[in-house]
Amino acid sequence: MDERRRPLVIAFDVMETLFPLAPLEARFTAAGLAPGTVRHWFDRVLRNGFALSAGGGYRPFAEVAVAALLDVDGHRLPASAAKELVGAVADLEPRPDAAAAVRLAREAGPRVVALTNGSAATTGVLLGRTGLDAHVERVISADEVRRWKPAPEPYLHAAAVCGVPRARLALVAAHAWDVDGARRAGLATGWSAHLEGRFPDVFERADVHGADLVEAVEGLLAL
């Protein structure tokens, strides 16, 4: 182990890394949406958020998420119902390995933060309701720099907020695009394969690949 590479801070992505979105499917279908809408919706959320950042614009996650849901539904849902469904994100439960991974990172010495394109308020509710906040010292939101990951600003802001060199901040994420953005910004990275299965060849590979969150954290701690 090279102590010069070992992370001083480990940042966890939130949506689909710590908290899977699949349980929203029941809420969506109960509201009359077609099966599979959750995946289609979240893909549209990410596309629109990325496009705004690429063009120099910005809208908060909730605003983008509601608009995306109305679009994929063909604007049949009332806006109030779309807002309620998007708000159900705050009721999600963490992955079975999330608590173990976050606790492992914290107890091994690095500080732990959450780095999200979502709002700090909603993420704080998620972490607090599920007990993960016991190990997470701060939520860092893209709202603070008005750019969505994988633009470099959120990653660089996280390093500045934590007061560490970017190379000593590590990101754990289940999204290859998030890993790619963090790598290009100079962070260490750990990718968990639980969501995508195979890392796309077009992206910068993570420093560590793990089958799940715990393996990704273990790999980062061994740097």
Short mmCIF file of C-alpha atoms in Angstrom, two decimals:
data_model
loop_
_atom_site.label_atom_id
_atom_site.label_comp_id
_atom_site.label_asym_id
_atom_site.label_seq_id
_atom_site.Cartn_x
_atom_site.Cartn_y
_atom_site.Cartn_z
CA MET A 1 0.00 0.00 0.00
CA ASP A 2 1.29 3.45 -0.97
CA GLU A 3 0.18 5.94 1.69
CA ARG A 4 0.62 8.73 -0.86
CA ARG A 5 -2.26 7.28 -2.93
CA ARG A 6 -4.58 6.10 -0.17
CA PRO A 7 -7.68 8.33 -0.08
CA LEU A 8 -8.07 10.85 2.71
CA VAL A 9 -11.76 11.24 1.83
CA ILE A 10 -14.10 8.78 0.12
CA ALA A 11 -17.15 10.26 -1.62
CA PHE A 12 -20.12 8.07 -2.47
CA ASP A 13 -22.49 8.77 -5.32
CA VAL A 14 -26.08 8.35 -4.15
CA MET A 15 -28.71 7.40 -6.73
CA GLU A 16 -28.21 3.83 -7.98
CA THR A 17 -24.91 3.59 -6.10
CA LEU A 18 -26.18 3.60 -2.52
CA PHE A 19 -29.92 3.67 -3.27
CA PRO A 20 -31.45 1.59 -6.11
CA LEU A 21 -34.32 3.13 -8.04
CA ALA A 22 -36.05 -0.14 -8.98
CA PRO A 23 -38.42 -0.03 -5.96
CA LEU A 24 -40.02 3.07 -7.49
CA GLU A 25 -41.47 0.83 -10.19
CA ALA A 26 -44.43 -0.16 -8.00
CA ARG A 27 -45.26 3.50 -7.30
CA PHE A 28 -45.01 4.37 -10.97
CA THR A 29 -47.21 1.52 -12.19
CA ALA A 30 -49.77 2.22 -9.46
CA ALA A 31 -50.01 5.73 -10.87
CA GLY A 32 -50.81 4.30 -14.30
CA LEU A 33 -47.36 4.51 -15.85
CA ALA A 34 -46.13 1.74 -18.12
CA PRO A 35 -43.81 -0.95 -16.70
CA GLY A 36 -40.20 0.02 -17.22
CA THR A 37 -40.88 3.75 -16.94
CA VAL A 38 -38.45 4.19 -14.04
CA ARG A 39 -35.44 3.25 -16.18
CA HIS A 40 -36.65 5.35 -19.11
CA TRP A 41 -37.36 8.28 -16.79
CA PHE A 42 -34.01 8.26 -15.02
CA ASP A 43 -32.13 7.94 -18.31
CA ARG A 44 -34.00 11.03 -19.49
CA VAL A 45 -33.20 12.87 -16.24
CA LEU A 46 -29.50 12.22 -16.70
CA ARG A 47 -29.55 13.11 -20.38
CA ASN A 48 -31.26 16.43 -19.74
CA GLY A 49 -29.06 17.31 -16.78
CA PHE A 50 -25.91 16.49 -18.73
CA ALA A 51 -27.12 18.46 -21.76
CA LEU A 52 -27.82 21.52 -19.65
CA SER A 53 -24.35 21.41 -18.13
CA ALA A 54 -22.70 20.85 -21.51
CA GLY A 55 -24.46 23.91 -22.88
CA GLY A 56 -23.65 26.08 -19.88
CA GLY A 57 -27.09 25.93 -18.27
CA TYR A 58 -28.39 24.47 -15.03
CA ARG A 59 -31.61 23.33 -13.41
CA PRO A 60 -31.91 21.55 -10.03
CA PHE A 61 -32.48 17.81 -9.96
CA ALA A 62 -36.13 17.95 -8.86
CA GLU A 63 -37.06 20.35 -11.65
CA VAL A 64 -35.31 18.24 -14.28
CA ALA A 65 -36.78 15.04 -12.85
CA VAL A 66 -40.39 16.25 -12.89
CA ALA A 67 -40.08 17.60 -16.42
CA ALA A 68 -38.51 14.33 -17.60
CA LEU A 69 -41.31 12.27 -16.06
CA LEU A 70 -43.96 14.38 -17.75
CA ASP A 71 -42.13 13.99 -21.05
CA VAL A 72 -41.77 10.20 -20.93
CA ASP A 73 -45.42 9.89 -19.88
CA GLY A 74 -46.57 12.05 -22.76
CA HIS A 75 -47.88 14.70 -20.35
CA ARG A 76 -50.84 12.57 -19.29
CA LEU A 77 -49.99 12.82 -15.59
CA PRO A 78 -50.93 15.99 -13.74
CA ALA A 79 -47.85 17.96 -12.73
CA SER A 80 -48.79 17.47 -9.06
CA ALA A 81 -48.76 13.69 -9.49
CA ALA A 82 -45.38 13.83 -11.23
CA LYS A 83 -43.96 15.88 -8.34
CA GLU A 84 -45.31 13.35 -5.84
CA LEU A 85 -43.74 10.43 -7.72
CA VAL A 86 -40.38 12.19 -7.94
CA GLY A 87 -40.63 12.98 -4.24
CA ALA A 88 -40.87 9.25 -3.54
CA VAL A 89 -37.10 9.14 -4.08
CA ALA A 90 -36.83 10.23 -0.44
CA ASP A 91 -38.49 6.93 0.61
CA LEU A 92 -35.94 4.64 -1.05
CA GLU A 93 -34.03 2.01 0.92
CA PRO A 94 -30.27 1.50 0.54
CA ARG A 95 -28.60 -1.45 -1.13
CA PRO A 96 -27.88 -4.34 1.26
CA ASP A 97 -24.15 -3.61 1.12
CA ALA A 98 -24.41 0.18 1.42
CA ALA A 99 -24.13 0.41 5.20
CA ALA A 100 -21.22 -2.02 5.32
CA ALA A 101 -19.34 -0.12 2.60
CA VAL A 102 -19.84 3.30 4.16
CA ARG A 103 -18.96 2.00 7.63
CA LEU A 104 -15.85 0.23 6.30
CA ALA A 105 -14.64 3.42 4.64
CA ARG A 106 -15.16 5.50 7.77
CA GLU A 107 -13.73 3.03 10.28
CA ALA A 108 -10.60 2.55 8.14
CA GLY A 109 -9.69 6.21 8.58
CA PRO A 110 -10.84 8.23 5.56
CA ARG A 111 -13.56 10.78 6.01
CA VAL A 112 -16.78 10.01 4.14
CA VAL A 113 -19.03 12.35 2.16
CA ALA A 114 -21.87 11.99 -0.33
CA LEU A 115 -21.48 13.63 -3.75
CA THR A 116 -24.71 13.89 -5.70
CA ASN A 117 -26.50 15.57 -8.58
CA GLY A 118 -29.56 15.58 -6.33
CA SER A 119 -30.40 18.09 -3.65
CA ALA A 120 -28.61 18.14 -0.32
CA ALA A 121 -31.98 18.24 1.46
CA THR A 122 -33.39 15.08 -0.14
CA THR A 123 -30.09 13.26 0.21
CA GLY A 124 -29.92 14.27 3.86
CA VAL A 125 -33.38 12.80 4.41
CA LEU A 126 -32.34 9.54 2.75
CA LEU A 127 -29.17 9.21 4.77
CA GLY A 128 -30.82 10.22 8.03
CA ARG A 129 -33.83 7.93 7.65
CA THR A 130 -31.64 4.92 6.89
CA GLY A 131 -28.90 5.60 9.44
CA LEU A 132 -26.14 6.12 6.89
CA ASP A 133 -25.67 9.67 8.14
CA ALA A 134 -23.82 8.23 11.15
CA HIS A 135 -20.81 7.76 8.88
CA VAL A 136 -21.28 10.57 6.34
CA GLU A 137 -19.98 13.93 7.50
CA ARG A 138 -21.41 16.05 4.68
CA VAL A 139 -23.61 16.00 1.58
CA ILE A 140 -22.08 17.85 -1.37
CA SER A 141 -24.62 18.69 -4.07
CA ALA A 142 -24.20 19.79 -7.66
CA ASP A 143 -26.49 22.67 -6.65
CA GLU A 144 -23.45 24.27 -4.98
CA VAL A 145 -21.66 24.77 -8.31
CA ARG A 146 -24.69 24.69 -10.64
CA ARG A 147 -23.20 21.99 -12.84
CA TRP A 148 -24.10 18.32 -12.96
CA LYS A 149 -21.57 15.55 -12.69
CA PRO A 150 -19.71 14.44 -14.84
CA ALA A 151 -18.68 18.06 -15.47
CA PRO A 152 -15.45 18.68 -13.53
CA GLU A 153 -16.81 21.38 -11.22
CA PRO A 154 -18.65 19.14 -8.72
CA TYR A 155 -15.61 16.90 -8.22
CA LEU A 156 -13.20 19.81 -7.85
CA HIS A 157 -15.62 21.55 -5.49
CA ALA A 158 -15.81 18.41 -3.36
CA ALA A 159 -12.03 18.33 -3.03
CA ALA A 160 -11.98 22.03 -2.10
CA VAL A 161 -14.79 21.63 0.45
CA CYS A 162 -13.01 18.68 2.04
CA GLY A 163 -9.69 20.52 1.99
CA VAL A 164 -7.75 17.71 0.31
CA PRO A 165 -5.80 17.40 -2.96
CA ARG A 166 -8.04 16.03 -5.68
CA ALA A 167 -5.87 12.90 -5.98
CA ARG A 168 -6.55 12.09 -2.31
CA LEU A 169 -10.34 12.26 -2.80
CA ALA A 170 -11.86 9.02 -4.09
CA LEU A 171 -15.28 8.56 -5.66
CA VAL A 172 -17.26 5.34 -5.33
CA ALA A 173 -19.92 5.07 -8.02
CA ALA A 174 -21.97 2.49 -9.91
CA HIS A 175 -22.09 4.68 -13.04
CA ALA A 176 -19.18 4.45 -15.48
CA TRP A 177 -19.87 8.01 -16.68
CA ASP A 178 -19.42 9.24 -13.09
CA VAL A 179 -16.14 7.36 -12.76
CA ASP A 180 -14.96 8.82 -16.07
CA GLY A 181 -15.79 12.36 -14.98
CA ALA A 182 -14.06 11.93 -11.64
CA ARG A 183 -10.97 10.41 -13.24
CA ARG A 184 -10.69 13.28 -15.72
CA ALA A 185 -10.99 15.74 -12.80
CA GLY A 186 -8.05 14.02 -11.08
CA LEU A 187 -9.84 11.97 -8.40
CA ALA A 188 -9.18 8.36 -7.45
CA THR A 189 -12.11 6.15 -8.40
CA GLY A 190 -13.78 2.93 -7.38
CA TRP A 191 -16.47 1.41 -9.62
CA SER A 192 -19.05 -1.05 -8.31
CA ALA A 193 -20.30 -3.43 -11.01
CA HIS A 194 -23.66 -4.08 -9.35
CA LEU A 195 -25.59 -1.81 -11.72
CA GLU A 196 -23.93 -1.99 -15.13
CA GLY A 197 -22.11 -5.31 -14.99
CA ARG A 198 -19.48 -4.42 -17.55
CA PHE A 199 -17.44 -1.23 -17.70
CA PRO A 200 -17.81 0.48 -21.12
CA ASP A 201 -14.62 0.71 -23.15
CA VAL A 202 -15.25 4.35 -24.11
CA PHE A 203 -14.70 5.64 -20.55
CA GLU A 204 -11.59 6.11 -18.45
CA ARG A 205 -11.37 3.01 -16.29
CA ALA A 206 -11.59 3.25 -12.53
CA ASP A 207 -8.56 2.74 -10.33
CA VAL A 208 -10.50 -0.06 -8.65
CA HIS A 209 -13.26 -2.33 -9.93
CA GLY A 210 -15.40 -4.23 -7.44
CA ALA A 211 -18.30 -6.64 -7.77
CA ASP A 212 -20.12 -4.55 -5.17
CA LEU A 213 -19.65 -1.48 -2.98
CA VAL A 214 -17.65 -3.25 -0.30
CA GLU A 215 -15.14 -4.59 -2.83
CA ALA A 216 -14.79 -1.13 -4.38
CA VAL A 217 -14.06 0.41 -0.96
CA GLU A 218 -11.65 -2.38 -0.06
CA GLY A 219 -9.75 -1.74 -3.27
CA LEU A 220 -9.49 1.99 -2.62
CA LEU A 221 -8.26 1.39 0.93
CA ALA A 222 -5.54 -0.87 -0.48
CA LEU A 223 -4.16 1.80 -2.85
#
